[in-house]
Coordinates of C-alpha atoms in Angstrom, one line a residue:
X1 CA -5.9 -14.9 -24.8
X2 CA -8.0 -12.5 -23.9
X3 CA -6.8 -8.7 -22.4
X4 CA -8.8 -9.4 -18.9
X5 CA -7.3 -12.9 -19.0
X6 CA -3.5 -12.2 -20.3
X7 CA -3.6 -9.2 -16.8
X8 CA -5.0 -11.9 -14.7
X9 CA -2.1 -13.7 -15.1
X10 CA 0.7 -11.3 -15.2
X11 CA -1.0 -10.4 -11.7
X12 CA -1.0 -14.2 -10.4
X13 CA 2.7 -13.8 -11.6
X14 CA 3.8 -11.4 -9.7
X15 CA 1.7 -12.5 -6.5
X16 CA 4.3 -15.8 -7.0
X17 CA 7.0 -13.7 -7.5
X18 CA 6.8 -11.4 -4.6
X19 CA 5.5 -14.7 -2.4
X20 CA 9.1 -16.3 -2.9
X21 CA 10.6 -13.4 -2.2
X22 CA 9.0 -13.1 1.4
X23 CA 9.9 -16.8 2.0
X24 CA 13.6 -16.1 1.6
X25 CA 15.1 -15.7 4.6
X26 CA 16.7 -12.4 3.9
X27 CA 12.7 -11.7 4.1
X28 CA 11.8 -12.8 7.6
X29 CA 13.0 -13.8 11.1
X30 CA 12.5 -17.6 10.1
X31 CA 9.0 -17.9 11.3
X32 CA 7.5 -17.1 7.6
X33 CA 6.5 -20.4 5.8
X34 CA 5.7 -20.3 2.1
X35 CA 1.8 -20.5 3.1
X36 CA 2.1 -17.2 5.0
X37 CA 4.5 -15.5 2.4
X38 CA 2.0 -16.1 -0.8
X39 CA -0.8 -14.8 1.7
X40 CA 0.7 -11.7 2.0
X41 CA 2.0 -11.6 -1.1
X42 CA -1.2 -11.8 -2.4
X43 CA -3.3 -9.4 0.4
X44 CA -0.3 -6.9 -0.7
X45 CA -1.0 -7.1 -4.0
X46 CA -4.8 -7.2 -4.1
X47 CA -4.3 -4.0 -1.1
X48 CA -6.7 -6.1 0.8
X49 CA -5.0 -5.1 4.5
X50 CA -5.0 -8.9 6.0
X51 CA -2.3 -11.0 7.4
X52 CA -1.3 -13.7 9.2
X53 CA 1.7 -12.0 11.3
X54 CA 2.8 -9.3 12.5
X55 CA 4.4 -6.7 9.1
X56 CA 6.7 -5.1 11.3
X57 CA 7.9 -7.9 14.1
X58 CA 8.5 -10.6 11.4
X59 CA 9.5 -9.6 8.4
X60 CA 12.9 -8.0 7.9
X61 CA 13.8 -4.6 6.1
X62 CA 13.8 -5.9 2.9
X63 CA 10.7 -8.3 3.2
X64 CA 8.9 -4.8 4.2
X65 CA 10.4 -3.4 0.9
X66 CA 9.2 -6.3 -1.3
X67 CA 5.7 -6.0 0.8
X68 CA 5.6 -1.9 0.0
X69 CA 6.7 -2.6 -3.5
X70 CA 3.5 -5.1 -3.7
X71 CA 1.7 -2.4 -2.9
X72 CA 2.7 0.0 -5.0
X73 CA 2.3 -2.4 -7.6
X74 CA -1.1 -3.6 -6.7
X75 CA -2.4 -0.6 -6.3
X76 CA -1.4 2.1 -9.4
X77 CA -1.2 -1.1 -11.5
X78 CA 1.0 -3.3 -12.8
X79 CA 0.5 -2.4 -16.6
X80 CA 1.4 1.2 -15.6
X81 CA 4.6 0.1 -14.6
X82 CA 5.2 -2.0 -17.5
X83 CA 4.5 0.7 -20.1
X84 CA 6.4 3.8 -18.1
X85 CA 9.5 1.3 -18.1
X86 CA 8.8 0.3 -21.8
X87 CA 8.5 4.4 -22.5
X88 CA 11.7 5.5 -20.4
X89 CA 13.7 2.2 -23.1
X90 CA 12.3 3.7 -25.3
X91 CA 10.2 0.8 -26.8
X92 CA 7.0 1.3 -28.6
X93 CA 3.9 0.4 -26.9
X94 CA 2.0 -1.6 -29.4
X95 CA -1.5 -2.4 -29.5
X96 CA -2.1 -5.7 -27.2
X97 CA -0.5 -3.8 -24.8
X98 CA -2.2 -1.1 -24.8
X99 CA -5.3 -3.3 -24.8
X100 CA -3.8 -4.9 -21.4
X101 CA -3.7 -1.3 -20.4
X102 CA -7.2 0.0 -21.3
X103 CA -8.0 -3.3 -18.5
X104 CA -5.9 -2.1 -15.8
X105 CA -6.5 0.9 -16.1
X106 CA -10.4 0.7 -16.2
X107 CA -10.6 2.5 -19.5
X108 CA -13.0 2.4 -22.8
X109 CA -11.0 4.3 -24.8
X110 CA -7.1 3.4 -26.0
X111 CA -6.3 6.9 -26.3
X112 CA -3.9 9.0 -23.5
X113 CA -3.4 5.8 -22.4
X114 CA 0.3 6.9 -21.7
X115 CA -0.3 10.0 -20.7
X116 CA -3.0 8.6 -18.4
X117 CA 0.1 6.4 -17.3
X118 CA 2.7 9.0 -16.4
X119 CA -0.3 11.0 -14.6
X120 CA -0.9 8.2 -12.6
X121 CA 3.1 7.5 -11.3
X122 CA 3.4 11.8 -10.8
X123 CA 0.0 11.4 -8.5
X124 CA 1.3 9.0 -6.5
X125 CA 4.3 10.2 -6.0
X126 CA 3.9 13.7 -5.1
X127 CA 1.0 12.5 -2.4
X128 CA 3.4 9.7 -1.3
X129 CA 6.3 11.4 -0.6
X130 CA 4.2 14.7 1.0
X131 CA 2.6 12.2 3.7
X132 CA 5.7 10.5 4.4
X133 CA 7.2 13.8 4.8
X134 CA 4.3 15.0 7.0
X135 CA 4.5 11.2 9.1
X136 CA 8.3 11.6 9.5
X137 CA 7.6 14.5 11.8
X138 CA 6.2 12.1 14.0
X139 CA 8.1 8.7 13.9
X140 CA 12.1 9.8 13.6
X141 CA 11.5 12.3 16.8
X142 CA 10.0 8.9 18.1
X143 CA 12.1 5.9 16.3
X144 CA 15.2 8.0 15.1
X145 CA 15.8 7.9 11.1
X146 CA 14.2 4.3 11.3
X147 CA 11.1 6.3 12.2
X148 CA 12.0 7.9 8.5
X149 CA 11.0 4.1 7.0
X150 CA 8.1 4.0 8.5
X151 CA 6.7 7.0 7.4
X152 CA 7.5 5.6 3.8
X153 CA 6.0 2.3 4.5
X154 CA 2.7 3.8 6.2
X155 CA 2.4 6.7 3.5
X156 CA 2.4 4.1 0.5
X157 CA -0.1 1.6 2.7
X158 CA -2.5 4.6 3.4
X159 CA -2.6 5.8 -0.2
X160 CA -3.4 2.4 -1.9
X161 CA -6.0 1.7 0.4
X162 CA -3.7 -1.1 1.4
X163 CA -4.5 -1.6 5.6
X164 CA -0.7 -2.8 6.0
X165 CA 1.1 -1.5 9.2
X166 CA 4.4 -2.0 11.1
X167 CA 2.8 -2.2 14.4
X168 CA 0.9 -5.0 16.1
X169 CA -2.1 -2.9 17.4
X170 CA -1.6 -0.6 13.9
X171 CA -1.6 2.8 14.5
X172 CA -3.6 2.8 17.3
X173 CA -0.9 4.0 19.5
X174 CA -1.0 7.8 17.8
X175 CA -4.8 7.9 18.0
X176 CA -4.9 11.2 19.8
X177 CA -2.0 12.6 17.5
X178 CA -3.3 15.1 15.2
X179 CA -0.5 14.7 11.9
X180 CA -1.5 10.8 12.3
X181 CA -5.3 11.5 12.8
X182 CA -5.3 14.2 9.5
X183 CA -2.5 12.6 7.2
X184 CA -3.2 8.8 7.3
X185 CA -7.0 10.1 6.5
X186 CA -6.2 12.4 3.6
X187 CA -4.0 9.8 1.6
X188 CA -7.0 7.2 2.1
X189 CA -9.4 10.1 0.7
X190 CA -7.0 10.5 -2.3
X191 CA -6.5 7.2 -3.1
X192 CA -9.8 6.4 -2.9
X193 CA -10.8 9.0 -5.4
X194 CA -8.8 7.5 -7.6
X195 CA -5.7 9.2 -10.1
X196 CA -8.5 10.3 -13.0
X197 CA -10.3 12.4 -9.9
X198 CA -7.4 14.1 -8.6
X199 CA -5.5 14.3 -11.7
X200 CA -8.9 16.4 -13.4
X201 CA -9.1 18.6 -10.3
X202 CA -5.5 19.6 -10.6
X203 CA -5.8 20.2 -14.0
X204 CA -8.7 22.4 -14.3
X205 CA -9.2 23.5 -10.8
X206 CA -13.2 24.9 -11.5
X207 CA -16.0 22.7 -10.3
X208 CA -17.6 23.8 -13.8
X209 CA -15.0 22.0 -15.7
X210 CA -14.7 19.1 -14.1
X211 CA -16.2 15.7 -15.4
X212 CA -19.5 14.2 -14.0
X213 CA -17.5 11.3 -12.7
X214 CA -15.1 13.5 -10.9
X215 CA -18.0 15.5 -9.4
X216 CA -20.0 12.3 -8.7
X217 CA -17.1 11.4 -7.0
X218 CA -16.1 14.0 -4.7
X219 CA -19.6 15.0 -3.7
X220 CA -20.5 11.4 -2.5
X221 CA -17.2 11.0 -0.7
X222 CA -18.0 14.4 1.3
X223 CA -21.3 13.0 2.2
X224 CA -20.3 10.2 2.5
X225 CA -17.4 11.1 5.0
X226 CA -19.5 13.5 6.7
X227 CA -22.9 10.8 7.4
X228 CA -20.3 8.3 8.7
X229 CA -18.4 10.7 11.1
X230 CA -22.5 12.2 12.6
X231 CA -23.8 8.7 12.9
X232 CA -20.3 7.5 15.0
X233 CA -20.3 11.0 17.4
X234 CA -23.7 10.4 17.8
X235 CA -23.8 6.6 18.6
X236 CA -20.8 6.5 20.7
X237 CA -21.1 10.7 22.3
X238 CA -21.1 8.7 25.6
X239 CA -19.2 5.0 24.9
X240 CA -15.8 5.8 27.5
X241 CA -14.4 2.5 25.9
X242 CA -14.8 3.4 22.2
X243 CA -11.6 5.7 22.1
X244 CA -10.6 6.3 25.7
X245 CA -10.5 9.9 26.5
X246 CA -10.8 11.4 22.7
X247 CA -13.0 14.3 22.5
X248 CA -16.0 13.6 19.9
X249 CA -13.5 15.5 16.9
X250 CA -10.8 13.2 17.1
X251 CA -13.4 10.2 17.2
X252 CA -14.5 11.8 13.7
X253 CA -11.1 12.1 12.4
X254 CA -9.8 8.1 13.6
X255 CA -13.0 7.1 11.6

């Protein structure tokens, strides 16, 4: 088969895989059917953001592990696992892996592949475990060490782009907080770059150096970021129900 093919279904795999792991009842409060567990299985994995209950109120600890894990795996990519596991046993990555890799990966060439790999797990860990760090001031003063979960959970959903959340109204209830308001919003930006972005900035740190993709990228996420924060101030300067009584900054910054 096929590279795009063969990573289709190693993905549809683990989307059953993690589905009957929500539907065990270790996973949930018993009001999780198998429908609703390979839903959000599959949202989790595809870090689409959508579900059919409530993350926090239904599922137990270790459902919201399996769900983060889902994440994590959706989002850096599932052959990125596979070959830093097949590298730390010290097996050879041979070439129809590395093929499955270029795919996931979004890649033309099979070169630094690995590299490219272990860059990838670093990134994401090092801006992971800063913004849970950074969200644990705010949730164990609030929830005790529980509070120190959810800063996990939230830190991985906010840097895959993922929309998951342990709270029924999300994190609406922090929306004049300023940790929440700069945090969750710098961990979308970096993961929305994307590993190759932030991975080139740190390793050459000049605007000169960096790669036109890199610079296409930052530059139209600043504009972007800043023409979508001006058109909100200025179509909701005088809404009183768009965020309460939020001055027109913080409005910018829930954006």
């Amino acid at each position: 088969m096929p590279p795009p093919a063969l990573l289709s279904l190693y993905y549809l795999a683990f989307i059953v895989l993690g589905a009957i792991l929500l539907w065990l009842p270790i996973s949930h409060h018993g009001d999780i059917g198998l429908g609703e567990a390979l839903f959000t299985s599959t949202s989790a994995v595809t870090v689409t953001g959508l579900v059919l209950a409530d993350t926090g109120a239904a599922f137990t600890g270790f459902g919201q592990a399996v769900i983060a894990g889902l994440i994590q795996l959706g989002g850096l990519g599932l052959m990125t696992f596979a070959v830093l596991l097949l590298g730390a046993l010290g097996i050879p990555i041979g070439m129809p892996q590395r093929l499955i890799l270029r795919e996931d990966l979004n890649q033309t060439s099979l070169s630094n592949l690995s590299y490219i790999a272990r860059m990838i797990l670093i990134i994401a860990v090092a801006c992971e475990a800063v913004g849970a760090a950074l969200l644990a001031l705010v949730f164990v003063p609030e929830f005790g060490w529980a509070g120190l979960w959810e800063a996990i959970f939230h830190s991985i959903s906010a840097f895959n782009n993922a929309g998951f959340a342990l709270h029924p109204d999300s994190l609406s209830k922090w929306v004049g907080n300023p940790i929440i308001n700069l945090v969750i919003p710098a961990l979308f930006i970096l993961g929305g770059l994307g590993f190759i972005v932030v991975g080139d900035v740190y390793r050459t740190r000049d605007w000169r150096k960096l790669t036109l993709h890199s610079k296409l990228m930052l530059v139209g996420t600043a504009l972007l970021i800043t023409w979508g924060s001006v058109m909100f101030g200025l179509l909701e300067w005088g809404n009183p129900e768009t965020l309460g009584s939020l001055n027109v900054v913080e409005k910018f910054w829930v954006v």
